[in-house]
PDB file of C-alpha atoms in Angstrom:
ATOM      1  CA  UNK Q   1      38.199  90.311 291.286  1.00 57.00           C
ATOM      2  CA  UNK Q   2      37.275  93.688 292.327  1.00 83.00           C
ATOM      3  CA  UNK Q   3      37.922  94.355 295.522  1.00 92.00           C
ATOM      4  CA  UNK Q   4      36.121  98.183 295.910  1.00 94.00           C
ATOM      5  CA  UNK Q   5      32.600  98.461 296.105  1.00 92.00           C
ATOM      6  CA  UNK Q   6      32.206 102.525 296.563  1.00 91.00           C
ATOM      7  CA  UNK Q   7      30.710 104.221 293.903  1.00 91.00           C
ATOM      8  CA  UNK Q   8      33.649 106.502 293.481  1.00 95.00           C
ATOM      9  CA  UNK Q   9      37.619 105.630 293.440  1.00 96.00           C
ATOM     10  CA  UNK Q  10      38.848 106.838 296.394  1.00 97.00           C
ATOM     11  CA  UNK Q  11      41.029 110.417 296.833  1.00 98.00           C
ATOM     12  CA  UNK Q  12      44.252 110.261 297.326  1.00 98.00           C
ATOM     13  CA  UNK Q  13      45.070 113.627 298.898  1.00 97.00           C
ATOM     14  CA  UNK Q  14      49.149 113.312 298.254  1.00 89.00           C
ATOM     15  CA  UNK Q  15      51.343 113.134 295.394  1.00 86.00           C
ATOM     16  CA  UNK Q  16      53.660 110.552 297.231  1.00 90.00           C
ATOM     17  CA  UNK Q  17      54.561 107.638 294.973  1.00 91.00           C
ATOM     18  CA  UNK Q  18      54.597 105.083 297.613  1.00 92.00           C
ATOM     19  CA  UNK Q  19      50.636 105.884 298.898  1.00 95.00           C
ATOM     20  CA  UNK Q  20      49.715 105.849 295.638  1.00 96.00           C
ATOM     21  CA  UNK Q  21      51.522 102.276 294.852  1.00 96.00           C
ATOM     22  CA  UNK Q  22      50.222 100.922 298.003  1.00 96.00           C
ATOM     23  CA  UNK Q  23      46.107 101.229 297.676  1.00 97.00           C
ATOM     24  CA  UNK Q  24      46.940 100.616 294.165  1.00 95.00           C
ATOM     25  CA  UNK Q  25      48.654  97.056 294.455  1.00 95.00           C
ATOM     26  CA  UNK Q  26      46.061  96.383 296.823  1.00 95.00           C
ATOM     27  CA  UNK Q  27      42.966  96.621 294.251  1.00 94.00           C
ATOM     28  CA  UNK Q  28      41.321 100.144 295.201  1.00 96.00           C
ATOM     29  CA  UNK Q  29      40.729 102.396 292.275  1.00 96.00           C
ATOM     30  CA  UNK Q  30      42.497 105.856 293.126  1.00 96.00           C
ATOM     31  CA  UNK Q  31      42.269 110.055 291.955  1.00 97.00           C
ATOM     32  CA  UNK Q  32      44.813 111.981 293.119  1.00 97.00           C
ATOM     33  CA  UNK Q  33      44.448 115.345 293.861  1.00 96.00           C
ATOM     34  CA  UNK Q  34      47.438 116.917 295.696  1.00 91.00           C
ATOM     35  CA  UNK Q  35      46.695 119.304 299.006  1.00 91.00           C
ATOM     36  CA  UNK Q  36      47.507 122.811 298.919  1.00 85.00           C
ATOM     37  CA  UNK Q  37      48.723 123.479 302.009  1.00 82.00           C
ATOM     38  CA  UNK Q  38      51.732 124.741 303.717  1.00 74.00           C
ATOM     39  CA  UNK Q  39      53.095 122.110 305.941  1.00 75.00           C
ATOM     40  CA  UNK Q  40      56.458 123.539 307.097  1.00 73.00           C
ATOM     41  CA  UNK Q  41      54.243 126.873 307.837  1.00 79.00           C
ATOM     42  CA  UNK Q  42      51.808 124.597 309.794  1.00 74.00           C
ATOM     43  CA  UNK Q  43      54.467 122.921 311.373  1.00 72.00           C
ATOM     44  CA  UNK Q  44      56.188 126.593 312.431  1.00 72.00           C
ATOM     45  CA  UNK Q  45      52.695 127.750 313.934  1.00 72.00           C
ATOM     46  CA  UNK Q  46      52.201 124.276 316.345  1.00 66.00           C
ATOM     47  CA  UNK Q  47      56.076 124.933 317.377  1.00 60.00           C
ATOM     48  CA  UNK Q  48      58.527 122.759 318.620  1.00 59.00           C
ATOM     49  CA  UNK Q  49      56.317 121.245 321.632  1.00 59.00           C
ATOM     50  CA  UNK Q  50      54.047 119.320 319.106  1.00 75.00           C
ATOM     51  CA  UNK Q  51      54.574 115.497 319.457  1.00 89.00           C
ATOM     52  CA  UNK Q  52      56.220 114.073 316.235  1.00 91.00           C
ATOM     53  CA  UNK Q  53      53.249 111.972 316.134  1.00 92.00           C
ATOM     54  CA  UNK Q  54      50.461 114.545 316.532  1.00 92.00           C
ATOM     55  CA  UNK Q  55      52.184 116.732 313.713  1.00 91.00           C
ATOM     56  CA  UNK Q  56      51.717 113.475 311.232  1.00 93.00           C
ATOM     57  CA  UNK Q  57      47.529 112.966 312.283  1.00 94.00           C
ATOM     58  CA  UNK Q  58      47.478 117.045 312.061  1.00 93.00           C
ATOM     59  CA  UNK Q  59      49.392 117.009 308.423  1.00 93.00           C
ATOM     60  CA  UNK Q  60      47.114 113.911 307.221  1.00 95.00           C
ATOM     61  CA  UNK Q  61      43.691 115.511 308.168  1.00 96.00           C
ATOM     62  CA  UNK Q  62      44.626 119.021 307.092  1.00 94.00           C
ATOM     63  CA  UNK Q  63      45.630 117.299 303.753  1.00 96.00           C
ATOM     64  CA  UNK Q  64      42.328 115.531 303.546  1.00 97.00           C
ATOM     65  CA  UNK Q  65      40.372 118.229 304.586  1.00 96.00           C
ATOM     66  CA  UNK Q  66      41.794 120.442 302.247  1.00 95.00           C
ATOM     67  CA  UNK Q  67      40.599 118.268 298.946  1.00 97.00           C
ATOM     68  CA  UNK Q  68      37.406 117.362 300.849  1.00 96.00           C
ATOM     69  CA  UNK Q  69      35.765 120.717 300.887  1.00 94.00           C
ATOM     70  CA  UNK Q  70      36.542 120.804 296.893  1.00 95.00           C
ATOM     71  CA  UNK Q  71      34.910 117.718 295.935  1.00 95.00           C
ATOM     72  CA  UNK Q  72      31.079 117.317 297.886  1.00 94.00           C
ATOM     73  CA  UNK Q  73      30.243 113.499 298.627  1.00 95.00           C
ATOM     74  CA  UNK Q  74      33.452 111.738 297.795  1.00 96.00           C
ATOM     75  CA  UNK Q  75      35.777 109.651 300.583  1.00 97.00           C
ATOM     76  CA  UNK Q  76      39.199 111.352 300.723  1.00 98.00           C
ATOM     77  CA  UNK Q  77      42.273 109.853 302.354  1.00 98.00           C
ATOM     78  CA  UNK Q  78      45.395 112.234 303.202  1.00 97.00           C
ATOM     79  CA  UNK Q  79      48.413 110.518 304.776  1.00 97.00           C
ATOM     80  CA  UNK Q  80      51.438 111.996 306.482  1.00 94.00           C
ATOM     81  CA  UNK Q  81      54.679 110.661 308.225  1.00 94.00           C
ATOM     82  CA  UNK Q  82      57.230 112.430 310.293  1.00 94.00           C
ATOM     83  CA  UNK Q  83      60.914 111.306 310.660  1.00 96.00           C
ATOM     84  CA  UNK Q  84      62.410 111.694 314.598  1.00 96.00           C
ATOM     85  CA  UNK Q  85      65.783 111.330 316.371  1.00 97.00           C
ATOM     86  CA  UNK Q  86      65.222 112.137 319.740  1.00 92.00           C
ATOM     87  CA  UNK Q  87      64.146 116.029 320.549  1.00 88.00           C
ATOM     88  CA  UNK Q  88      65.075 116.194 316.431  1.00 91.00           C
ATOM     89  CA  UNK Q  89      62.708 116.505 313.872  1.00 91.00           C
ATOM     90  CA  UNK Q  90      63.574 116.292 310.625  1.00 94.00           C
ATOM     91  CA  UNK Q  91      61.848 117.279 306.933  1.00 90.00           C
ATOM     92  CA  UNK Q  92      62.427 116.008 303.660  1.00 91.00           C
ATOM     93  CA  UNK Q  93      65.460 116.710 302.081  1.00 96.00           C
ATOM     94  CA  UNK Q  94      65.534 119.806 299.908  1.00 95.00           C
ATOM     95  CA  UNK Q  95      69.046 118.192 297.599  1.00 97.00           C
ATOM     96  CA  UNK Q  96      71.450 115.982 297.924  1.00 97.00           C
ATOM     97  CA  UNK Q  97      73.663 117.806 300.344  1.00 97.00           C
ATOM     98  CA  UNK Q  98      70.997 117.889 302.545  1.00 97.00           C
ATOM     99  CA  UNK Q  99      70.296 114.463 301.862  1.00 98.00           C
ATOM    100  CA  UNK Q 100      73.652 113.771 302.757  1.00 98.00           C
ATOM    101  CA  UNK Q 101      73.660 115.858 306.195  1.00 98.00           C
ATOM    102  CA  UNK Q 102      70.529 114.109 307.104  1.00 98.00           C
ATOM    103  CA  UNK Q 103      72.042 110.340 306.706  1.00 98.00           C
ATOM    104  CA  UNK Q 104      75.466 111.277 308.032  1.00 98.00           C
ATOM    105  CA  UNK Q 105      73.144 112.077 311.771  1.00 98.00           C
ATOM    106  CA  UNK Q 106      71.137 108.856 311.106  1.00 98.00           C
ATOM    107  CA  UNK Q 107      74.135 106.454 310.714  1.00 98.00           C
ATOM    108  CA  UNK Q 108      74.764 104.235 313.698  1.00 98.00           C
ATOM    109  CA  UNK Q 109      71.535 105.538 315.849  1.00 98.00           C
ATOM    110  CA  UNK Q 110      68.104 104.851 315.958  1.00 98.00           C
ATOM    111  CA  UNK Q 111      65.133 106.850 314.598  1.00 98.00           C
ATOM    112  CA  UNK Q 112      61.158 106.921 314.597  1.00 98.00           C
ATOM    113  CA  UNK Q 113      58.654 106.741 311.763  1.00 98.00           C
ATOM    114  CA  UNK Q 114      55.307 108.268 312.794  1.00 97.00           C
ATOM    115  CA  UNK Q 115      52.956 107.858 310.273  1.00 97.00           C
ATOM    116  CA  UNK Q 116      49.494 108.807 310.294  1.00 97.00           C
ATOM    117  CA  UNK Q 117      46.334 108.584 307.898  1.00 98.00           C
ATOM    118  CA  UNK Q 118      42.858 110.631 308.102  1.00 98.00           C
ATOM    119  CA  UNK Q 119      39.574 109.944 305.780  1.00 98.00           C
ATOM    120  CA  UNK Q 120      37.641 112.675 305.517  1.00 98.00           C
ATOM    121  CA  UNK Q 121      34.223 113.106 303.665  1.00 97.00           C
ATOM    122  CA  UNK Q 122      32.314 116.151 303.378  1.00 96.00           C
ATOM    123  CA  UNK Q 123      34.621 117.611 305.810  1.00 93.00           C
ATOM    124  CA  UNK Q 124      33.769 115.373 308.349  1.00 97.00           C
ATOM    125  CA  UNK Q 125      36.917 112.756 309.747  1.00 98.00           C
ATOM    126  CA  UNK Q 126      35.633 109.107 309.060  1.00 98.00           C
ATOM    127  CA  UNK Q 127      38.833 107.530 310.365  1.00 98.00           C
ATOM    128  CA  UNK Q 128      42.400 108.089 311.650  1.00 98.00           C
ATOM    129  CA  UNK Q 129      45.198 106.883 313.511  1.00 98.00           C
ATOM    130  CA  UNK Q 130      48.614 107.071 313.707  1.00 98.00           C
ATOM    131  CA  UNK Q 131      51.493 104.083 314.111  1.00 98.00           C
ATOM    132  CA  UNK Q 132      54.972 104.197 314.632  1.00 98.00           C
ATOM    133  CA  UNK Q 133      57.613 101.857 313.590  1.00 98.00           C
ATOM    134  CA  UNK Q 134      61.516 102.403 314.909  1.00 98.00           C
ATOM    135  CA  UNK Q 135      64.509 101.670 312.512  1.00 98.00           C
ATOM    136  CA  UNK Q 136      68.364 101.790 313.273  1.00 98.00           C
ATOM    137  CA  UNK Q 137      70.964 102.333 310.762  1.00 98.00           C
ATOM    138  CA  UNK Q 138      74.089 101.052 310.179  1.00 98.00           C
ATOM    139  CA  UNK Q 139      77.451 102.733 311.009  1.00 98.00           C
ATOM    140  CA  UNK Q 140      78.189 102.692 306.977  1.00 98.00           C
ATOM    141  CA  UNK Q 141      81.413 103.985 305.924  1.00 98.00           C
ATOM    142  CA  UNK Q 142      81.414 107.887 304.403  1.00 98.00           C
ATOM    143  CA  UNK Q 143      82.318 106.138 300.926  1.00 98.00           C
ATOM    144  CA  UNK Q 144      79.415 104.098 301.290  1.00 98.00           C
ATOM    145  CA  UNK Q 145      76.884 107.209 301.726  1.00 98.00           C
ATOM    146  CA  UNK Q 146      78.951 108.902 298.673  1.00 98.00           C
ATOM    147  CA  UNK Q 147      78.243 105.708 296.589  1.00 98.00           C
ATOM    148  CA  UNK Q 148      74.606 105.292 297.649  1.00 98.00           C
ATOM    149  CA  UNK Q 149      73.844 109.131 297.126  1.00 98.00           C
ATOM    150  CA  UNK Q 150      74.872 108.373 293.282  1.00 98.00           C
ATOM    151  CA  UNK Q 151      73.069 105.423 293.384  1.00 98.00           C
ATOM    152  CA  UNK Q 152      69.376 106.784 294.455  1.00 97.00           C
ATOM    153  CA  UNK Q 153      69.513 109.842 292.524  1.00 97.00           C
ATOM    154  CA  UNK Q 154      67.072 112.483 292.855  1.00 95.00           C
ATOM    155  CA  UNK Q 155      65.047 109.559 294.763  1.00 94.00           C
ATOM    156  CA  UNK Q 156      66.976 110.866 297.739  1.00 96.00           C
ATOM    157  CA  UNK Q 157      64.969 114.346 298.110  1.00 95.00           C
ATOM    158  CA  UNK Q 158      61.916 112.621 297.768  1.00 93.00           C
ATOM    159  CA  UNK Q 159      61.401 111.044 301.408  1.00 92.00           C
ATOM    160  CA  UNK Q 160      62.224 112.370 305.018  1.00 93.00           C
ATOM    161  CA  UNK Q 161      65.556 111.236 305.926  1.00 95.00           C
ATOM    162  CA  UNK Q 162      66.970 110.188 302.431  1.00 96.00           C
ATOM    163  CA  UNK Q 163      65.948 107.051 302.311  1.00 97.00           C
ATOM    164  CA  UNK Q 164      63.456 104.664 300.538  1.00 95.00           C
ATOM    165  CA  UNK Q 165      62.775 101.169 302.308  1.00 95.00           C
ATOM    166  CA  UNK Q 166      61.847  99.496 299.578  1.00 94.00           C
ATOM    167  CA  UNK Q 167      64.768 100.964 297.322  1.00 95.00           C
ATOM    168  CA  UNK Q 168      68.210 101.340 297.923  1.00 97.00           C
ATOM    169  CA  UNK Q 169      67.442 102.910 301.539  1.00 97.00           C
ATOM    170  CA  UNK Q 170      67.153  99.144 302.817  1.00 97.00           C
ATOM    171  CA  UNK Q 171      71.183  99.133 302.784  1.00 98.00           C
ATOM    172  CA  UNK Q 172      71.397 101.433 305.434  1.00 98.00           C
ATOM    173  CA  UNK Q 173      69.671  99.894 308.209  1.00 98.00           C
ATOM    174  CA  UNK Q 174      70.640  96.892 310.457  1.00 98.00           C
ATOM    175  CA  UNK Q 175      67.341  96.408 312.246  1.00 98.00           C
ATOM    176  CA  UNK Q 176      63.657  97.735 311.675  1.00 97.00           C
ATOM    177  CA  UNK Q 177      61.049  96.914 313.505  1.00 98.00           C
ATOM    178  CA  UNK Q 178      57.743  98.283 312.880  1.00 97.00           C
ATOM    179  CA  UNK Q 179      54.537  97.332 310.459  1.00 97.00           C
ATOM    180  CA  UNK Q 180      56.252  97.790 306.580  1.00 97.00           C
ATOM    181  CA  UNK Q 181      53.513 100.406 305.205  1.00 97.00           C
ATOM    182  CA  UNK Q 182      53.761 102.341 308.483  1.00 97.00           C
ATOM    183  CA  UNK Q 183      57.596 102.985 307.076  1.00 97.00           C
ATOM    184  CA  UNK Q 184      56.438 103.553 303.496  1.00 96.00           C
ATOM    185  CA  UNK Q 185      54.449 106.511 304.307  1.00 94.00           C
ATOM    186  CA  UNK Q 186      50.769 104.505 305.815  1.00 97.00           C
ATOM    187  CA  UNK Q 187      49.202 102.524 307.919  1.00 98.00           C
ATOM    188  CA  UNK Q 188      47.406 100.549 305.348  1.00 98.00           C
ATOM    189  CA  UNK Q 189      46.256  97.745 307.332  1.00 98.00           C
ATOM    190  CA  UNK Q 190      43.882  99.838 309.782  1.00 98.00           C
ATOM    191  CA  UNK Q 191      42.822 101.828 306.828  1.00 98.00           C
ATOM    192  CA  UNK Q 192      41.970  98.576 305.033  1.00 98.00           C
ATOM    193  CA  UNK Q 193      40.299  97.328 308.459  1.00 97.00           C
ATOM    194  CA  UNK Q 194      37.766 100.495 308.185  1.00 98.00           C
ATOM    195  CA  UNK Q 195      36.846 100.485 304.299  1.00 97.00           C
ATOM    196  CA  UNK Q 196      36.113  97.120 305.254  1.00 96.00           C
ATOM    197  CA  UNK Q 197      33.600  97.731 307.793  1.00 96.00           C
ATOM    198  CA  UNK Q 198      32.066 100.491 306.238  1.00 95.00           C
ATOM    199  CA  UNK Q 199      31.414  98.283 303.324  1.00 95.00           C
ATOM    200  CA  UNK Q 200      33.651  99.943 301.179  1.00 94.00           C
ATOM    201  CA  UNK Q 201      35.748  96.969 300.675  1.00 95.00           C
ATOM    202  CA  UNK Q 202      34.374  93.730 300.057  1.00 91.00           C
ATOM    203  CA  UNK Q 203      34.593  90.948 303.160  1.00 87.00           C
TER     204      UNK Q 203
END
């Protein structure tokens, strides 16, 4: 059964493999087209006094916007999530060393997820919203983080923090509580909710 009923496959405005596995698994036909845009330059320009939060909605509708204006008509979905510890923001990790600086703060504390998805068409925002889901780590062992670096590979540069839920990453927490797309990277659910009502996704 075909779920999507737009005359286009939507735009997927990242090249994050997680986005693009979740509207995939959940029946919606899909283009990506990556966003050129600068986000650690963005992110230098707002400053530090930018809410974690804001930054992600800000990231996901420049994203969107940015593909929008290249392609007239079509429905365009960018997506952004921002990893905090307190007053500390952090980025995704350029190697493994960083990787490995980034869990060895995480261990044993808790941390936010703020993920946040915009739809833009014609340049115009059809949706957005941001949700936040709040994980704690355990206090592993420095072997541990040695073995589970080796383990995840270069999968370890390729989310903020070092970490994939669905992956490896799940041994490092002790308690998560938040909606499960929200941690991989969207807020699928609310995004679903909208397509619905705009008739873009069968009822």
């Amino acid at each position: 059964m075909q779920f999507w009923s737009a005359p286009a496959p939507l735009i997927l405005a990242s090249k994050s493999l997680a986005r693009r596995t979740m509207l995939s698994a959940a029946g919606i036909p899909i283009e990506i087209m990556q966003a050129q845009i600068d986000e650690r330059a963005i992110e230098r320009t707002l400053g530090a006094k930018r809410d974690p939060d804001e930054l992600a909605l800000l990231l996901s509708w420049e994203k969107a916007s940015a593909v929008s204006h290249k392609m007239p008509s079509r429905i365009v979905v960018g997506a952004d999530q921002t990893l905090a510890m307190g007053s500390v923001r952090f980025n995704k990790p350029a190697d493994r060393d960083e990787a490995r600086e980034q869990l060895q703060l995480l261990r044993g504390n808790s941390h936010t997820l703020h993920s946040a998805v915009t739809l833009v068409q014609d340049g115009s925002v059809l949706f957005k919203i941001v949700d936040t889901a709040r994980l704690r780590m355990r206090p592993f062992s420095d072997r541990f983080l040695e073995e589970y670096l080796e383990a995840a590979g270069p999968s370890v540069t390729e989310s903020v923090g070092g970490y994939q839920l669905e992956k490896l990453g799940v041994h490092l927490f002790e308690r998560v509580e938040g909606d499960y797309f929200t941690i991989l990277g969207m807020p699928l659910l609310p995004l679903l909710a909208f397509l619905r009502q705009q008739g873009f996704l069968k009822e």
